Amino acid sequence: METSDVQAVLRHLRLEEKGQVWVDDWGKSQSSYHPDEVFFLKEEFVTQNVIRLGMTIEVRQAYLDSLPMFEDPALKRLAWHCHHLLFKETGYDRDNVGRWPMVPRELDPRADMFYAFVFLSGVPSLMKYYEDLYVLPEVAQSTLSDLDLWIREHKNRHGRYGLREINWLKFHFDGRVFRLGRLQFEMTSFRRDLRAYRNVQDSRVVLLAGEGLEFREDGQFQSADRGEAGDVTWTSSLVEDKKTVKGNPITPRGRALPKPIELALSDWKEVLRKGDGQLAVHIPATGPMTFEACGRSFDAALAFFRQHFPDFNWRVFTCESWLLDPQFEEILKPESNVVQFQKECYLYPLTSANDTQMWERVFGKRIVQMADAPRDSSMRRAIVEFIEQGGRLRSGGMALFPEDLNWGAQPYRKMKMPS
Ligand SMILES: CC(C)(COP(=O)(O)OP(=O)(O)OC[C@H]1O[C@@H](n2cnc3c(N)ncnc32)[C@H](O)[C@@H]1OP(=O)(O)O)[C@@H](O)C(=O)NCCC(=O)NCCS
């Protein structure tokens, strides 16, 4: 087959439709393509780098077992193309990565491992980037352990090794995500239509909803729970002039209030708005998120980003996740790590918040018949009972400002809301 002919390659790979995302750029990876010199598909490279990353034996073996699939010239050419777009082509629009399809398994039963090789190909350049930034080898290894984790997670979910989470892992390989102890931190920008203000005298913080957002009576967005759990009862407003800002506050327990408040700008300074730099926090599935370990991670992040990215102007830690539903405080034990974590944070509601991630992360899949739901942990029992009583869980968000970081002090619970 002539692998310079993108349509022929895609036909062979049974990706005629979904593979169109690669067509326009195909020529860009053509001149550097030499089938015998695809360095990252050589056994020596694979062996060296899986060891360098400290990968588990099972994943190392999965790499070696899957390598022969690249004897298919079309698959090899596509791997080079993806490598080129991710690690060589500086102007490539990385939003496209989310549309890159999985290689069909009818082509090869090992096809789910395709992207595991593409990402491994970026390890040498990423390690060089880390070295230039003086990032410690243990941080580098810990950060990249996510690759191994997601390959194993694929086995848990689908019964075979593979990698699907390319739209997430691209951030690690762009050098934007770092794992520091228990938590991962992603350098990004705040995307929510919310503002935060801090009182210049007593340092209190208050979040205000943006203009024209539709809420339910319980302070959740009307779009939450797929719009099924209540009508719009009020719409937020946010009005700022030279002296004041008037808007609908959100309580630190994550509820938007219909009664507006007015803040004098002489006393309240804006500390967060949409577009500001932030560190988004993620929690990899590597065992419990003990309270102490989370506190240590936040402290480590303050020092790490100050030292390695002094020019990254960020204002807040945020996290958006199933585990930030404020209702967990009512249904889980007070010593639960999830509950303790929530209490350190300023919670906020999310538009279109739903239960999809909760089902995936706590039960592995959505369960329709509650009688069939496993009840083998206190969280699973609490969730099942809550749903049986008509409750609905949904994802939520949190903000934690670096100035307030004093893990264990529950700063936002102690702040009096302005009225
Ligand atoms: C987030 C996570 C680390 C929390 O676990 P944790 O620290 O044990 O949480 P808690 O202390 O609140 O757990 C309380 C109880 O619920 C159980 N539990 C916690 N998370 C659970 C989960 N995802 N599935 C089933 N049970 C869970 C605990 O085992 C404990 O049970 P027990 O009281 O019977 O011993 C864990 O759920 C996890 O690894 N999830 C996958 C990763 C994830 O969801 N990340 C966030 C995505 S942004």
XYZ file of C-alpha atoms and ligand atoms in Angstrom:
467
model
C 0.000 0.000 0.000
C 1.099 3.557 -0.727
C 1.020 5.075 2.761
C 1.362 8.617 1.440
C -2.233 8.176 0.230
C -4.199 9.097 3.339
C -7.526 7.838 2.009
C -6.015 4.439 1.213
C -4.569 4.258 4.732
C -7.882 5.181 6.300
C -9.772 2.692 4.133
C -7.420 -0.047 5.206
C -7.811 0.936 8.862
C -11.607 1.100 8.504
C -11.492 4.723 9.565
C -12.873 6.305 6.373
C -15.245 8.554 8.313
C -13.769 9.262 11.726
C -10.216 9.433 10.339
C -11.029 12.499 8.243
C -9.749 14.538 11.200
C -6.208 13.589 10.072
C -6.558 14.234 6.339
C -5.642 17.917 6.037
C -2.366 17.524 7.930
C -1.243 14.231 6.414
C 1.321 15.898 4.133
C 3.028 17.509 7.138
C 4.216 14.184 8.502
C 5.057 12.703 5.095
C 8.547 14.067 4.418
C 9.873 12.958 7.820
C 8.390 9.463 7.479
C 10.854 6.657 6.907
C 9.194 3.323 7.693
C 12.394 1.719 8.948
C 13.220 4.600 11.258
C 10.102 4.954 13.378
C 12.211 5.064 16.513
C 9.404 4.595 19.022
C 8.187 1.343 17.494
C 11.524 -0.368 18.025
C 11.635 -2.873 20.851
C 14.696 -1.247 22.391
C 12.966 2.139 22.682
C 9.816 0.628 24.145
C 11.715 -1.426 26.709
C 13.897 1.498 27.752
C 11.007 3.901 28.202
C 8.561 1.655 30.002
C 11.348 1.039 32.517
C 12.241 4.739 32.645
C 8.641 5.515 33.588
C 8.597 2.802 36.241
C 5.595 1.138 34.584
C 4.021 -1.924 36.164
C 5.085 -5.340 34.904
C 1.630 -5.971 33.448
C 1.705 -2.788 31.362
C 5.303 -3.376 30.230
C 4.195 -6.779 29.022
C 1.131 -5.303 27.287
C 3.439 -2.953 25.372
C 5.715 -5.748 24.256
C 2.809 -8.033 23.345
C 1.162 -5.283 21.270
C 4.219 -4.061 19.392
C 3.924 -6.562 16.495
C 0.646 -4.943 15.387
C 2.731 -2.200 13.788
C 3.925 -4.647 11.152
C 0.823 -3.316 9.426
C 2.286 -0.468 7.293
C -0.894 1.634 7.537
C -0.939 1.487 11.326
C 2.740 2.378 11.479
C 2.212 5.342 9.183
C -0.722 6.553 11.296
C 1.341 6.221 14.482
C 4.001 8.429 12.908
C 1.350 10.957 11.916
C -0.080 11.141 15.442
C 3.419 11.384 16.920
C 4.236 14.199 14.500
C 1.071 16.159 15.292
C 1.478 15.799 19.052
C 5.212 16.274 19.450
C 6.633 17.955 16.338
C 4.004 20.176 14.734
C 3.997 23.270 16.900
C 0.873 24.909 15.445
C -1.420 21.868 15.622
C -4.802 22.680 17.153
C -4.835 20.357 20.156
C -8.605 20.506 20.477
C -8.614 18.110 17.520
C -7.082 15.371 19.664
C -10.467 14.887 21.325
C -11.801 13.767 17.919
C -9.057 11.254 17.158
C -10.827 7.882 16.899
C -9.788 4.578 18.416
C -8.355 2.123 15.891
C -11.027 -0.579 15.335
C -10.320 -3.913 16.931
C -11.516 -5.770 13.831
C -8.202 -4.667 12.353
C -6.164 -6.118 15.196
C -7.234 -7.370 18.625
C -4.396 -5.306 20.179
C -5.560 -2.063 18.517
C -6.687 -0.466 21.804
C -2.973 -0.084 22.661
C -2.360 2.166 19.627
C -2.269 5.467 21.533
C -0.196 3.967 24.335
C 2.664 3.840 21.804
C 1.941 7.298 20.430
C 2.230 8.789 23.935
C 5.323 6.764 24.816
C 6.960 8.362 21.765
C 6.763 11.729 23.517
C 8.651 10.634 26.634
C 12.199 11.651 25.550
C 11.192 15.209 24.579
C 9.043 15.589 27.687
C 11.881 14.399 29.934
C 14.168 16.967 28.296
C 11.575 19.683 28.995
C 11.387 18.568 32.642
C 15.162 18.607 32.941
C 15.338 22.129 31.512
C 12.840 23.227 34.166
C 14.746 21.396 36.936
C 11.694 19.278 37.687
C 12.783 16.465 39.992
C 12.835 12.983 38.423
C 10.386 11.698 41.063
C 7.853 14.382 40.085
C 8.343 13.491 36.420
C 7.817 9.803 37.098
C 4.868 10.375 39.382
C 3.224 12.675 36.820
C 3.663 10.188 34.012
C 2.471 7.257 36.108
C -0.957 8.354 34.874
C -0.191 6.711 31.529
C 0.257 3.341 33.239
C -2.812 3.990 35.393
C -5.123 4.677 32.451
C -3.818 1.669 30.497
C -4.715 -0.521 33.507
C -8.042 1.259 33.943
C -8.840 0.348 30.324
C -8.304 -3.299 31.266
C -10.664 -2.907 34.246
C -13.339 -1.375 32.090
C -12.990 -3.301 28.822
C -11.124 -6.471 29.719
C -8.010 -5.666 27.642
C -5.118 -3.227 27.866
C -5.479 0.011 25.939
C -5.602 3.766 26.108
C -8.558 5.978 25.368
C -7.910 9.011 27.613
C -5.773 10.826 25.031
C -7.612 14.093 25.444
C -6.564 14.139 29.100
C -3.031 12.780 28.766
C -2.164 15.340 26.088
C -2.029 17.917 28.916
C 0.658 15.928 30.743
C 2.663 15.683 27.523
C 2.190 19.405 26.893
C 3.889 19.926 30.264
C 0.767 21.444 31.825
C -0.073 18.756 34.392
C 2.065 17.746 37.348
C 1.392 15.213 40.048
C 2.659 16.410 43.407
C 2.029 13.758 46.013
C -1.594 12.635 46.068
C -3.033 15.257 43.710
C -2.482 16.391 40.136
C -2.418 20.066 39.199
C -3.225 21.369 35.741
C -2.178 24.847 34.628
C -5.222 26.223 32.885
C -7.749 29.051 33.046
C -10.988 29.476 34.961
C -13.942 28.857 32.615
C -16.961 29.467 34.861
C -19.211 32.477 34.760
C -18.524 33.388 38.374
C -16.669 36.191 40.125
C -14.950 36.207 43.498
C -14.326 39.220 45.713
C -12.168 39.503 48.823
C -12.710 41.938 51.661
C -9.633 44.126 52.128
C -10.108 44.396 55.908
C -10.979 40.911 57.114
C -10.010 38.791 54.027
C -13.455 37.238 53.674
C -14.224 35.867 50.199
C -17.553 35.740 48.411
C -18.469 34.207 45.060
C -21.088 35.901 42.901
C -22.971 34.260 40.029
C -22.570 35.793 36.558
C -25.278 37.706 34.726
C -28.457 36.011 33.466
C -27.950 32.477 34.771
C -31.021 30.370 35.459
C -31.340 28.751 38.876
C -33.762 26.511 40.713
C -35.148 27.166 44.133
C -32.509 24.924 45.757
C -29.684 27.099 44.398
C -28.649 24.646 41.684
C -28.607 25.555 38.007
C -31.831 24.745 36.208
C -29.748 22.773 33.675
C -28.546 20.435 36.456
C -29.939 16.887 36.591
C -30.623 17.121 32.830
C -33.164 19.841 33.537
C -35.514 17.263 35.046
C -35.490 18.259 38.704
C -37.184 21.637 38.789
C -38.118 24.760 36.862
C -36.272 28.052 36.685
C -37.369 30.024 39.716
C -34.961 32.923 39.441
C -32.317 34.418 37.124
C -29.099 35.912 38.407
C -27.914 39.427 37.745
C -24.483 40.957 38.108
C -24.162 44.704 37.905
C -20.929 46.559 38.469
C -20.360 50.276 38.414
C -17.397 52.337 39.560
C -18.264 51.989 43.245
C -20.203 48.794 43.760
C -20.886 45.344 42.476
C -24.313 43.862 43.028
C -25.013 40.194 42.442
C -26.296 36.860 43.701
C -23.951 35.231 46.191
C -23.044 31.581 46.313
C -22.632 30.138 49.775
C -19.403 28.231 50.575
C -21.593 25.120 50.714
C -22.321 25.514 47.021
C -25.774 27.041 46.881
C -26.657 30.160 44.839
C -29.008 32.563 46.621
C -31.816 34.546 44.959
C -31.397 37.598 47.211
C -28.699 39.877 45.743
C -26.021 41.553 47.831
C -24.143 44.766 47.193
C -20.405 45.055 47.771
C -18.567 48.381 47.949
C -15.522 48.148 45.706
C -13.577 50.241 48.194
C -13.858 47.270 50.589
C -14.055 44.313 48.184
C -11.430 43.549 45.546
C -12.074 41.212 42.656
C -9.898 38.096 43.018
C -11.308 35.843 40.310
C -13.147 36.089 37.025
C -13.594 33.952 33.920
C -10.321 33.647 31.994
C -8.007 34.027 34.996
C -5.160 31.545 35.435
C -5.929 28.641 37.736
C -4.559 25.329 38.921
C -7.215 22.706 38.321
C -6.923 19.838 40.770
C -7.456 16.203 39.777
C -7.494 13.105 41.942
C -6.043 10.002 40.300
C -7.513 6.640 41.289
C -4.592 5.478 43.405
C -6.265 4.655 46.712
C -7.791 6.892 49.374
C -7.276 10.674 49.261
C -6.245 10.945 52.879
C -6.793 14.349 54.383
C -3.144 14.865 55.358
C -1.852 13.795 51.933
C -4.173 16.263 50.191
C -2.995 19.086 52.442
C 0.630 18.220 51.695
C -0.106 18.259 47.961
C -1.615 21.740 48.062
C 1.388 23.018 50.014
C 3.727 21.331 47.544
C 1.883 22.936 44.629
C 2.375 26.425 46.054
C 6.125 25.880 46.226
C 6.378 23.973 42.937
C 4.641 26.475 40.704
C 6.401 29.402 42.373
C 9.746 27.754 41.716
C 9.257 26.211 38.277
C 6.651 28.481 36.674
C 7.176 31.912 38.244
C 5.574 33.572 35.202
C 2.371 31.547 35.360
C -0.097 33.995 36.801
C -2.726 31.947 38.618
C -5.273 33.005 41.215
C -7.015 29.934 42.529
C -7.074 26.159 42.887
C -10.277 24.673 41.539
C -11.647 21.185 41.208
C -14.791 20.029 39.439
C -15.851 16.515 40.188
C -18.550 14.065 41.248
C -17.003 14.079 44.746
C -17.807 17.756 45.257
C -21.548 17.316 45.545
C -22.322 19.133 48.826
C -24.928 16.483 49.642
C -22.093 14.074 50.500
C -21.686 15.941 53.745
C -25.206 14.852 54.698
C -24.935 11.223 53.657
C -21.327 10.177 54.356
C -19.572 9.796 57.692
C -17.863 12.970 58.936
C -14.482 11.204 58.856
C -14.868 10.461 55.123
C -11.956 11.923 53.152
C -14.368 13.330 50.601
C -16.311 15.198 53.279
C -13.184 16.491 54.987
C -11.826 17.707 51.643
C -15.061 19.559 50.857
C -14.980 21.397 54.169
C -11.674 23.090 53.258
C -13.113 24.486 50.021
C -15.555 27.083 48.726
C -18.070 24.954 46.828
C -19.993 26.190 43.806
C -22.702 24.656 41.587
C -22.035 23.621 37.983
C -24.201 24.189 34.931
C -25.528 20.913 33.535
C -24.235 19.051 36.595
C -25.288 15.420 36.481
C -24.577 11.996 37.943
C -22.664 10.458 35.012
C -19.206 10.715 36.561
C -20.460 9.483 39.944
C -21.790 6.273 38.375
C -18.594 5.764 36.443
C -16.249 6.432 39.356
C -18.150 4.770 42.180
C -19.957 1.886 40.482
C -18.069 1.498 37.181
C -21.325 1.979 35.253
C -24.821 3.404 35.609
C -27.104 1.133 37.586
C -30.805 1.262 36.863
C -32.175 -1.324 39.298
C -31.033 -0.190 42.731
C -31.610 -3.700 44.075
C -28.666 -4.824 41.904
C -26.287 -2.121 43.163
C -23.270 -3.322 45.161
C -23.266 -2.051 48.746
C -19.776 -3.095 49.754
C -18.501 0.284 50.982
C -20.086 2.946 53.163
C -20.137 5.329 50.181
C -21.902 2.864 47.924
C -24.437 2.075 50.656
C -25.054 5.767 51.342
C -25.490 6.582 47.653
C -27.860 3.691 46.999
C -30.024 4.583 50.007
C -30.044 8.246 49.007
C -31.213 7.395 45.480
C -33.794 4.928 46.781
C -35.253 7.787 48.804
C -35.567 9.904 45.648
C -32.279 11.814 45.937
C -30.112 12.845 42.998
C -26.366 13.303 43.076
C -24.494 15.575 40.702
C -21.003 16.956 40.142
C -19.919 20.168 41.793
C -17.030 22.616 41.808
C -14.730 24.097 44.403
C -12.411 27.087 44.675
C -9.554 27.373 47.136
C -7.525 30.559 47.061
C -3.806 30.177 47.803
C -4.030 33.008 50.364
C -6.526 30.904 52.354
C -4.576 27.677 52.263
C -4.299 26.491 55.857
C -5.340 22.866 55.579
C -7.587 21.807 58.403
C -8.735 25.343 59.259
C -11.918 25.215 57.090
C -11.504 28.906 56.248
C -14.672 29.395 54.223
C -16.896 27.772 56.843
C -15.769 30.440 59.310
C -16.293 33.442 57.061
C -19.491 35.367 57.577
C -21.370 35.952 54.323
C -21.922 39.650 53.530
C -25.619 40.531 53.502
C -11.765 9.939 45.182
C -11.375 8.740 46.028
C -9.882 8.688 46.179
C -12.038 8.861 47.407
O -11.768 7.705 48.169
P -11.586 7.757 49.772
O -10.442 8.602 50.127
O -11.578 6.348 50.236
O -12.939 8.476 50.174
P -13.739 8.466 51.544
O -12.812 8.396 52.729
O -14.697 9.578 51.498
O -14.524 7.090 51.444
C -15.507 6.721 52.371
C -15.944 5.315 52.085
O -16.374 5.216 50.724
C -15.585 4.278 50.008
N -15.291 4.815 48.683
C -14.622 5.936 48.381
N -14.552 6.107 47.060
C -15.198 5.055 46.532
C -15.465 4.682 45.196
N -15.025 5.426 44.159
N -16.156 3.552 44.979
C -16.606 2.814 45.992
N -16.389 3.117 47.300
C -15.685 4.230 47.549
C -14.348 4.102 50.840
O -13.736 2.863 50.581
C -14.890 4.236 52.237
O -15.581 3.014 52.509
P -15.706 2.364 54.024
O -16.201 3.487 54.919
O -16.688 1.267 53.825
O -14.317 1.901 54.375
C -11.886 7.439 45.367
O -13.264 7.535 45.188
C -11.249 7.204 44.001
O -10.125 6.765 43.880
N -11.989 7.530 42.930
C -11.468 7.397 41.577
C -10.781 8.654 41.145
C -11.721 9.836 41.086
O -12.925 9.690 41.138
N -11.147 11.021 40.973
C -11.893 12.239 40.882
C -12.237 12.509 39.489
S -12.014 14.242 39.182
